[in-house]
Short mmCIF file of N, CA and C in Angstrom, two decimals:
data_model
loop_
_atom_site.label_atom_id
_atom_site.label_comp_id
_atom_site.label_asym_id
_atom_site.label_seq_id
_atom_site.Cartn_x
_atom_site.Cartn_y
_atom_site.Cartn_z
N UNK A 1 25.80 40.99 -30.90
CA UNK A 1 25.11 40.75 -29.52
C UNK A 1 23.72 40.45 -29.91
N UNK A 2 23.05 40.98 -30.85
CA UNK A 2 21.64 40.73 -31.14
C UNK A 2 21.33 39.41 -31.55
N UNK A 3 22.47 38.88 -32.34
CA UNK A 3 22.33 37.42 -32.79
C UNK A 3 22.47 36.46 -31.59
N UNK A 4 23.29 36.91 -30.70
CA UNK A 4 23.55 35.99 -29.51
C UNK A 4 22.29 35.90 -28.69
N UNK A 5 21.58 37.14 -28.47
CA UNK A 5 20.31 37.22 -27.65
C UNK A 5 19.15 36.25 -28.43
N UNK A 6 19.14 36.52 -29.77
CA UNK A 6 18.18 35.61 -30.48
C UNK A 6 18.39 34.15 -30.33
N UNK A 7 19.70 33.77 -30.50
CA UNK A 7 20.01 32.31 -30.47
C UNK A 7 19.64 31.77 -29.03
N UNK A 8 19.91 32.72 -27.95
CA UNK A 8 19.66 32.30 -26.58
C UNK A 8 18.15 32.16 -26.34
N UNK A 9 17.39 33.11 -26.93
CA UNK A 9 16.00 33.25 -26.63
C UNK A 9 15.43 31.87 -27.48
N UNK A 10 15.71 31.63 -28.76
CA UNK A 10 15.35 30.51 -29.39
C UNK A 10 15.76 29.18 -28.72
N UNK A 11 16.89 29.06 -28.25
CA UNK A 11 17.29 27.88 -27.47
C UNK A 11 16.39 27.70 -26.20
N UNK A 12 16.22 28.77 -25.49
CA UNK A 12 15.34 28.61 -24.32
C UNK A 12 13.85 28.20 -24.72
N UNK A 13 13.31 28.68 -25.78
CA UNK A 13 12.03 28.46 -26.26
C UNK A 13 11.88 27.00 -26.63
N UNK A 14 12.96 26.55 -27.43
CA UNK A 14 12.89 24.94 -27.73
C UNK A 14 13.06 24.13 -26.66
N UNK A 15 13.85 24.48 -25.67
CA UNK A 15 14.04 23.67 -24.43
C UNK A 15 12.79 23.67 -23.47
N UNK A 16 12.07 24.86 -23.55
CA UNK A 16 10.89 24.87 -22.70
C UNK A 16 9.76 24.14 -23.47
N UNK A 17 9.68 24.15 -24.72
CA UNK A 17 8.67 23.40 -25.47
C UNK A 17 8.94 21.90 -25.40
N UNK A 18 10.20 21.49 -25.39
CA UNK A 18 10.60 20.01 -25.34
C UNK A 18 10.27 19.59 -23.97
N UNK A 19 10.59 20.35 -22.92
CA UNK A 19 10.32 20.04 -21.48
C UNK A 19 8.79 19.95 -21.30
N UNK A 20 8.02 20.83 -21.77
CA UNK A 20 6.52 20.67 -21.49
C UNK A 20 5.91 19.55 -22.20
N UNK A 21 6.47 19.11 -23.36
CA UNK A 21 5.85 17.96 -24.13
C UNK A 21 6.22 16.65 -23.41
N UNK A 22 7.29 16.60 -22.57
CA UNK A 22 7.51 15.46 -21.80
C UNK A 22 7.10 15.38 -20.26
N UNK A 23 6.50 16.40 -19.96
CA UNK A 23 5.83 16.39 -18.61
C UNK A 23 4.76 15.37 -18.43
N UNK A 24 4.78 15.12 -17.14
CA UNK A 24 3.73 13.99 -16.70
C UNK A 24 2.30 14.74 -16.43
N UNK A 25 1.39 14.34 -17.25
CA UNK A 25 0.11 14.93 -17.18
C UNK A 25 -0.72 14.03 -16.22
N UNK A 26 -1.00 14.54 -15.01
CA UNK A 26 -1.84 13.84 -14.04
C UNK A 26 -3.19 14.23 -13.98
N UNK A 27 -3.66 14.67 -15.18
CA UNK A 27 -5.19 15.13 -15.21
C UNK A 27 -6.08 14.00 -15.58
N UNK A 28 -5.50 12.91 -15.79
CA UNK A 28 -6.39 11.65 -16.22
C UNK A 28 -7.22 11.29 -14.92
N UNK A 29 -8.26 10.39 -15.18
CA UNK A 29 -9.00 9.85 -14.13
C UNK A 29 -8.15 8.79 -13.35
N UNK A 30 -7.04 8.27 -13.94
CA UNK A 30 -6.30 7.14 -13.32
C UNK A 30 -5.23 7.66 -12.29
N UNK A 31 -5.43 8.77 -11.70
CA UNK A 31 -4.38 9.14 -10.81
C UNK A 31 -4.29 8.36 -9.50
N UNK A 32 -5.33 7.69 -9.20
CA UNK A 32 -5.32 6.84 -8.04
C UNK A 32 -4.82 5.44 -8.27
N UNK A 33 -4.61 5.07 -9.59
CA UNK A 33 -4.15 3.80 -9.87
C UNK A 33 -2.61 3.82 -9.93
N UNK A 34 -1.99 3.07 -9.01
CA UNK A 34 -0.51 3.02 -9.09
C UNK A 34 -0.08 2.23 -10.29
N UNK A 35 1.20 2.67 -10.86
CA UNK A 35 1.78 1.79 -11.95
C UNK A 35 1.96 0.44 -11.52
N UNK A 36 2.42 -0.50 -12.43
CA UNK A 36 2.68 -1.91 -12.04
C UNK A 36 3.97 -1.96 -11.33
N UNK A 37 4.79 -1.07 -11.33
CA UNK A 37 5.94 -0.86 -10.62
C UNK A 37 5.90 -0.36 -9.26
N UNK A 38 4.79 0.16 -8.78
CA UNK A 38 4.69 0.82 -7.41
C UNK A 38 3.91 -0.11 -6.52
N UNK A 39 4.37 -0.10 -5.21
CA UNK A 39 3.70 -0.79 -4.10
C UNK A 39 2.62 0.03 -3.59
N UNK A 40 1.47 -0.50 -3.12
CA UNK A 40 0.44 0.24 -2.35
C UNK A 40 -0.25 -0.77 -1.48
N UNK A 41 -1.12 -0.26 -0.52
CA UNK A 41 -2.07 -0.93 0.13
C UNK A 41 -3.25 -0.04 0.32
N UNK A 42 -4.47 -0.42 -0.09
CA UNK A 42 -5.64 0.28 -0.12
C UNK A 42 -6.74 -0.52 0.57
N UNK A 43 -7.68 0.17 1.27
CA UNK A 43 -8.76 -0.61 2.04
C UNK A 43 -9.79 0.51 2.30
N UNK A 44 -11.03 -0.08 2.73
CA UNK A 44 -12.06 0.74 3.13
C UNK A 44 -12.37 0.53 4.63
N UNK A 45 -12.51 1.54 5.34
CA UNK A 45 -12.88 1.42 6.84
C UNK A 45 -13.96 2.56 7.15
N UNK A 46 -15.07 2.22 7.65
CA UNK A 46 -16.09 3.14 7.94
C UNK A 46 -16.46 3.99 6.79
N UNK A 47 -16.76 3.25 5.69
CA UNK A 47 -17.16 3.82 4.35
C UNK A 47 -16.15 4.84 3.79
N UNK A 48 -14.86 4.97 4.29
CA UNK A 48 -13.93 5.74 3.71
C UNK A 48 -12.71 4.90 3.10
N UNK A 49 -12.20 5.29 1.94
CA UNK A 49 -11.08 4.51 1.42
C UNK A 49 -9.72 5.20 1.82
N UNK A 50 -8.80 4.43 2.28
CA UNK A 50 -7.59 4.79 2.64
C UNK A 50 -6.54 4.04 1.71
N UNK A 51 -5.34 4.82 1.48
CA UNK A 51 -4.32 4.17 0.73
C UNK A 51 -2.95 4.47 1.34
N UNK A 52 -2.24 3.39 1.52
CA UNK A 52 -0.85 3.55 2.03
C UNK A 52 0.09 3.40 0.80
N UNK A 53 0.97 4.31 0.51
CA UNK A 53 1.93 4.14 -0.59
C UNK A 53 3.15 3.47 0.02
N UNK A 54 3.77 2.61 -0.83
CA UNK A 54 4.98 1.88 -0.52
C UNK A 54 5.00 1.19 0.77
N UNK A 55 4.00 0.22 0.93
CA UNK A 55 4.05 -0.70 2.19
C UNK A 55 5.38 -1.44 2.31
N UNK A 56 5.61 -1.92 3.46
CA UNK A 56 6.92 -2.54 3.88
C UNK A 56 6.68 -4.02 3.79
N UNK A 57 7.76 -4.77 3.58
CA UNK A 57 7.78 -6.29 3.50
C UNK A 57 8.93 -6.65 4.49
N UNK A 58 8.50 -7.41 5.47
CA UNK A 58 9.53 -7.72 6.50
C UNK A 58 9.44 -9.31 6.68
N UNK A 59 10.47 -9.86 6.82
CA UNK A 59 10.49 -11.43 6.87
C UNK A 59 11.36 -11.84 8.07
N UNK A 60 10.90 -12.89 8.90
CA UNK A 60 11.62 -13.43 9.90
C UNK A 60 11.14 -14.95 9.81
N UNK A 61 10.32 -15.32 10.78
CA UNK A 61 9.76 -16.81 10.61
C UNK A 61 8.53 -16.67 9.78
N UNK A 62 8.01 -15.46 9.38
CA UNK A 62 6.74 -15.38 8.54
C UNK A 62 7.11 -14.03 7.74
N UNK A 63 6.11 -13.82 6.74
CA UNK A 63 6.12 -12.56 6.10
C UNK A 63 5.16 -11.62 6.57
N UNK A 64 5.61 -10.29 6.93
CA UNK A 64 4.60 -9.25 7.23
C UNK A 64 4.62 -8.18 6.20
N UNK A 65 3.43 -8.04 5.59
CA UNK A 65 3.22 -7.00 4.65
C UNK A 65 2.48 -5.91 5.44
N UNK A 66 3.10 -4.61 5.57
CA UNK A 66 2.51 -3.70 6.51
C UNK A 66 2.51 -2.40 5.82
N UNK A 67 1.34 -1.73 5.94
CA UNK A 67 1.10 -0.33 5.41
C UNK A 67 0.71 0.61 6.69
N UNK A 68 1.22 1.81 6.63
CA UNK A 68 0.89 2.63 7.72
C UNK A 68 1.05 4.04 7.36
N UNK A 69 0.34 4.97 8.10
CA UNK A 69 0.49 6.37 7.90
C UNK A 69 0.29 7.13 9.36
N UNK A 70 0.63 8.34 9.37
CA UNK A 70 0.36 9.17 10.63
C UNK A 70 1.19 8.80 11.84
N UNK A 71 0.95 9.68 12.88
CA UNK A 71 1.69 9.36 14.17
C UNK A 71 0.73 9.62 15.38
N UNK A 72 1.03 9.06 16.45
CA UNK A 72 0.27 9.30 17.61
C UNK A 72 -1.29 9.09 17.46
N UNK A 73 -2.18 10.02 17.65
CA UNK A 73 -3.48 9.83 17.54
C UNK A 73 -4.02 9.79 16.04
N UNK A 74 -3.15 9.90 15.14
CA UNK A 74 -3.56 9.78 13.76
C UNK A 74 -3.00 8.48 13.10
N UNK A 75 -2.30 7.74 13.88
CA UNK A 75 -1.62 6.66 13.29
C UNK A 75 -2.62 5.40 12.82
N UNK A 76 -2.29 4.93 11.65
CA UNK A 76 -3.11 3.97 11.00
C UNK A 76 -2.12 2.87 10.44
N UNK A 77 -2.62 1.61 10.69
CA UNK A 77 -1.64 0.48 10.16
C UNK A 77 -2.46 -0.74 10.02
N UNK A 78 -1.98 -1.44 8.95
CA UNK A 78 -2.70 -2.79 8.72
C UNK A 78 -1.26 -3.77 8.40
N UNK A 79 -1.36 -4.71 9.19
CA UNK A 79 -0.35 -5.81 8.98
C UNK A 79 -0.98 -7.10 8.45
N UNK A 80 -0.48 -7.68 7.52
CA UNK A 80 -1.04 -8.88 6.96
C UNK A 80 0.16 -10.05 7.11
N UNK A 81 -0.12 -10.98 7.95
CA UNK A 81 0.91 -11.96 8.18
C UNK A 81 0.77 -13.18 7.40
N UNK A 82 1.72 -13.66 6.76
CA UNK A 82 1.70 -14.87 5.89
C UNK A 82 2.71 -15.86 6.20
N UNK A 83 2.70 -17.16 5.93
CA UNK A 83 3.80 -18.07 6.16
C UNK A 83 4.92 -17.71 5.18
N UNK A 84 6.10 -18.13 5.31
CA UNK A 84 7.21 -17.89 4.43
C UNK A 84 6.91 -18.55 3.11
N UNK A 85 6.23 -19.78 3.09
CA UNK A 85 5.92 -20.36 1.94
C UNK A 85 4.57 -19.98 1.47
N UNK A 86 4.43 -18.64 1.31
CA UNK A 86 3.14 -18.08 0.94
C UNK A 86 2.74 -18.71 -0.52
N UNK A 87 1.43 -18.92 -0.63
CA UNK A 87 0.85 -19.52 -1.78
C UNK A 87 -0.20 -18.68 -2.44
N UNK A 88 -0.56 -18.68 -3.74
CA UNK A 88 -1.62 -18.06 -4.31
C UNK A 88 -2.79 -18.79 -4.00
N UNK A 89 -3.91 -18.02 -3.79
CA UNK A 89 -5.17 -18.38 -3.46
C UNK A 89 -5.85 -17.74 -2.30
N UNK A 90 -6.96 -18.07 -1.92
CA UNK A 90 -7.67 -17.50 -0.80
C UNK A 90 -7.34 -18.26 0.57
N UNK A 91 -6.99 -17.51 1.66
CA UNK A 91 -6.61 -18.11 2.81
C UNK A 91 -7.39 -17.40 3.99
N UNK A 92 -7.96 -18.16 4.75
CA UNK A 92 -8.77 -17.77 5.97
C UNK A 92 -7.82 -17.09 6.90
N UNK A 93 -8.26 -16.06 7.59
CA UNK A 93 -7.57 -15.30 8.55
C UNK A 93 -7.85 -16.03 9.91
N UNK A 94 -6.72 -16.55 10.59
CA UNK A 94 -6.83 -17.03 11.82
C UNK A 94 -6.14 -16.24 12.82
N UNK A 95 -6.88 -15.99 14.04
CA UNK A 95 -6.30 -15.29 15.15
C UNK A 95 -5.56 -16.31 16.07
N UNK A 96 -4.16 -16.40 15.80
CA UNK A 96 -3.41 -17.22 16.51
C UNK A 96 -1.88 -16.73 16.52
N UNK A 97 -1.68 -15.91 17.37
CA UNK A 97 -0.37 -15.21 17.34
C UNK A 97 0.77 -16.29 17.74
N UNK A 98 0.40 -17.34 18.34
CA UNK A 98 1.56 -18.41 18.59
C UNK A 98 1.90 -19.17 17.45
N UNK A 99 1.22 -19.00 16.31
CA UNK A 99 1.50 -19.75 15.11
C UNK A 99 1.65 -18.96 13.75
N UNK A 100 2.50 -18.01 13.81
CA UNK A 100 2.62 -17.08 12.79
C UNK A 100 3.28 -17.87 11.48
N UNK A 101 3.99 -18.98 11.71
CA UNK A 101 4.77 -19.65 10.62
C UNK A 101 3.88 -20.39 9.72
N UNK A 102 2.65 -20.69 10.22
CA UNK A 102 1.68 -21.45 9.34
C UNK A 102 0.43 -20.90 9.09
N UNK A 103 0.06 -19.78 9.60
CA UNK A 103 -1.23 -19.20 9.41
C UNK A 103 -1.24 -17.82 8.74
N UNK A 104 -2.45 -17.53 8.21
CA UNK A 104 -2.58 -16.13 7.57
C UNK A 104 -3.31 -15.32 8.64
N UNK A 105 -2.81 -14.11 9.05
CA UNK A 105 -3.36 -13.29 10.11
C UNK A 105 -3.39 -11.92 9.73
N UNK A 106 -4.04 -10.99 10.39
CA UNK A 106 -4.11 -9.61 10.20
C UNK A 106 -4.24 -8.78 11.42
N UNK A 107 -3.66 -7.58 11.59
CA UNK A 107 -3.72 -6.79 12.67
C UNK A 107 -4.09 -5.35 12.24
N UNK A 108 -4.62 -4.57 13.06
CA UNK A 108 -5.27 -3.25 12.61
C UNK A 108 -5.13 -2.33 13.69
N UNK A 109 -4.62 -1.01 13.35
CA UNK A 109 -4.54 0.06 14.37
C UNK A 109 -5.21 1.23 13.55
N UNK A 110 -6.07 1.89 14.33
CA UNK A 110 -6.71 3.16 13.77
C UNK A 110 -6.94 4.00 14.99
N UNK A 111 -5.86 4.79 15.31
CA UNK A 111 -5.76 5.53 16.47
C UNK A 111 -6.70 6.70 16.37
N UNK A 112 -7.33 7.06 17.49
CA UNK A 112 -7.05 6.67 18.77
C UNK A 112 -7.99 5.46 19.41
N UNK A 113 -8.98 5.09 18.42
CA UNK A 113 -10.05 4.14 18.89
C UNK A 113 -9.49 2.69 18.83
N UNK A 114 -8.56 2.36 17.95
CA UNK A 114 -8.19 0.83 17.79
C UNK A 114 -6.61 0.74 17.74
N UNK A 115 -6.07 0.09 18.83
CA UNK A 115 -4.70 0.03 18.75
C UNK A 115 -4.16 -1.48 18.66
N UNK A 116 -3.66 -1.88 17.66
CA UNK A 116 -2.95 -3.08 17.27
C UNK A 116 -3.93 -4.34 17.60
N UNK A 117 -5.13 -4.23 17.19
CA UNK A 117 -6.07 -5.27 17.36
C UNK A 117 -5.95 -6.43 16.26
N UNK A 118 -5.94 -7.70 16.73
CA UNK A 118 -5.88 -8.82 15.80
C UNK A 118 -7.29 -9.05 15.13
N UNK A 119 -7.31 -9.33 13.81
CA UNK A 119 -8.53 -9.66 13.27
C UNK A 119 -8.89 -11.24 13.63
N UNK A 120 -10.11 -11.27 13.82
CA UNK A 120 -10.66 -12.69 14.22
C UNK A 120 -11.24 -13.44 13.06
N UNK A 121 -11.61 -12.87 11.95
CA UNK A 121 -12.09 -13.56 10.89
C UNK A 121 -11.75 -12.69 9.52
N UNK A 122 -11.87 -13.37 8.48
CA UNK A 122 -11.68 -12.67 7.17
C UNK A 122 -10.82 -13.58 6.16
N UNK A 123 -10.30 -12.88 5.12
CA UNK A 123 -9.45 -13.65 4.14
C UNK A 123 -8.43 -12.78 3.58
N UNK A 124 -7.38 -13.37 3.25
CA UNK A 124 -6.22 -12.92 2.51
C UNK A 124 -6.22 -13.68 1.17
N UNK A 125 -6.40 -12.99 0.04
CA UNK A 125 -6.31 -13.81 -1.26
C UNK A 125 -5.04 -13.30 -1.96
N UNK A 126 -4.07 -14.09 -2.08
CA UNK A 126 -2.85 -13.94 -2.77
C UNK A 126 -3.06 -14.29 -4.35
N UNK A 127 -2.89 -13.18 -5.19
CA UNK A 127 -3.24 -13.28 -6.56
C UNK A 127 -2.04 -13.48 -7.43
N UNK A 128 -0.79 -12.96 -6.83
CA UNK A 128 0.42 -12.95 -7.55
C UNK A 128 1.53 -13.14 -6.47
N UNK A 129 2.55 -13.99 -6.62
CA UNK A 129 3.71 -14.16 -5.97
C UNK A 129 4.80 -14.51 -6.84
N UNK A 130 5.80 -13.56 -7.27
CA UNK A 130 6.88 -14.04 -8.02
C UNK A 130 8.13 -13.28 -7.32
N UNK A 131 9.21 -13.33 -8.11
CA UNK A 131 10.46 -12.84 -7.59
C UNK A 131 10.42 -11.30 -7.52
N UNK A 132 9.44 -10.58 -8.12
CA UNK A 132 9.31 -9.08 -8.15
C UNK A 132 8.32 -8.53 -7.19
N UNK A 133 7.20 -9.24 -7.03
CA UNK A 133 6.06 -8.67 -6.14
C UNK A 133 5.22 -9.68 -5.48
N UNK A 134 4.39 -9.29 -4.53
CA UNK A 134 3.34 -10.02 -4.10
C UNK A 134 2.20 -9.12 -4.16
N UNK A 135 1.02 -9.64 -4.68
CA UNK A 135 -0.25 -8.90 -4.84
C UNK A 135 -1.37 -9.65 -4.25
N UNK A 136 -2.38 -9.00 -3.78
CA UNK A 136 -3.63 -9.70 -3.39
C UNK A 136 -4.63 -8.78 -2.87
N UNK A 137 -5.71 -9.48 -2.35
CA UNK A 137 -6.79 -8.65 -1.75
C UNK A 137 -7.03 -9.24 -0.35
N UNK A 138 -7.79 -8.37 0.43
CA UNK A 138 -8.14 -8.87 1.94
C UNK A 138 -9.34 -8.07 2.43
N UNK A 139 -9.88 -8.78 3.43
CA UNK A 139 -10.90 -8.27 4.16
C UNK A 139 -10.92 -8.88 5.51
N UNK A 140 -11.29 -8.21 6.53
CA UNK A 140 -11.22 -8.72 7.88
C UNK A 140 -12.05 -8.02 8.85
N UNK A 141 -12.40 -8.61 9.98
CA UNK A 141 -13.00 -7.93 11.06
C UNK A 141 -12.58 -8.63 12.46
N UNK A 142 -12.83 -7.83 13.37
CA UNK A 142 -12.45 -8.11 14.83
C UNK A 142 -12.93 -7.20 15.83
N UNK A 143 -12.55 -7.32 17.13
CA UNK A 143 -13.09 -6.50 18.09
C UNK A 143 -11.87 -5.95 18.98
N UNK A 144 -12.06 -4.64 19.38
CA UNK A 144 -11.10 -3.99 20.07
C UNK A 144 -11.73 -3.21 21.33
N UNK A 145 -11.53 -3.56 22.41
CA UNK A 145 -12.14 -2.77 23.59
C UNK A 145 -13.62 -2.77 23.45
N UNK A 146 -14.24 -3.93 23.10
CA UNK A 146 -15.67 -3.88 22.88
C UNK A 146 -16.22 -3.39 21.63
N UNK A 147 -15.28 -2.90 20.81
CA UNK A 147 -15.77 -2.16 19.61
C UNK A 147 -15.47 -3.01 18.33
N UNK A 148 -16.43 -3.46 17.43
CA UNK A 148 -16.16 -4.24 16.36
C UNK A 148 -15.66 -3.38 15.18
N UNK A 149 -14.68 -3.70 14.53
CA UNK A 149 -14.22 -3.09 13.30
C UNK A 149 -14.17 -4.12 12.13
N UNK A 150 -14.43 -3.35 10.97
CA UNK A 150 -14.55 -4.17 9.75
C UNK A 150 -13.67 -3.42 8.59
N UNK A 151 -12.78 -4.15 7.99
CA UNK A 151 -11.97 -3.53 6.98
C UNK A 151 -12.36 -4.24 5.63
N UNK A 152 -12.84 -3.68 4.55
CA UNK A 152 -13.29 -4.23 3.40
C UNK A 152 -12.53 -3.63 2.21
N UNK A 153 -12.69 -4.30 1.07
CA UNK A 153 -12.18 -3.91 -0.33
C UNK A 153 -10.67 -3.62 -0.12
N UNK A 154 -10.00 -4.38 0.47
CA UNK A 154 -8.61 -4.27 0.72
C UNK A 154 -7.75 -4.86 -0.54
N UNK A 155 -6.73 -4.15 -0.94
CA UNK A 155 -5.91 -4.68 -1.94
C UNK A 155 -4.47 -4.17 -1.78
N UNK A 156 -3.56 -4.92 -2.14
CA UNK A 156 -2.08 -4.62 -2.06
C UNK A 156 -1.16 -5.00 -3.17
N UNK A 157 -0.07 -4.31 -3.27
CA UNK A 157 1.06 -4.92 -4.11
C UNK A 157 2.29 -4.54 -3.32
N UNK A 158 3.11 -5.49 -3.09
CA UNK A 158 4.41 -5.16 -2.32
C UNK A 158 5.40 -5.50 -3.36
N UNK A 159 6.36 -4.67 -3.53
CA UNK A 159 7.48 -4.82 -4.37
C UNK A 159 8.68 -5.46 -3.61
N UNK A 160 9.14 -6.52 -4.05
CA UNK A 160 10.26 -7.19 -3.43
C UNK A 160 11.53 -6.57 -3.78
N UNK A 161 12.53 -6.61 -2.89
CA UNK A 161 13.79 -6.12 -3.21
C UNK A 161 14.61 -7.14 -3.66
#
């Protein structure tokens, strides 16, 4: 029985040691940097940086790359609209909801102060578009109920299915 207990203790110790050596150490300074296999949307609004993990990709007559978080009075959302034939490069944001199939557009919600407002100026820069992902940067501004909003330092990676 003593030998059995020693073998069990030794087995447990080896297992624990092996498990701890394989654990994910998140103590590095890169904890905010998603891996190349993860989607994200990051931006700055009112001098604060926000990150949405795993933004959605929806298509119909255009592509909508959308990140969001919260509910009701804490709801935050950015939608970037692109044509289906999305191309790399810098594209001006145009506020024309009647023409989603050919223009690059953005909308922004930051409840309770801004609810689904269209950007009136800015850019969407597509840096990568392949069969696995779409990546890029963005910045835009607009007005909602007389209040001007500006979103800066935006970046995103959307993983295609």
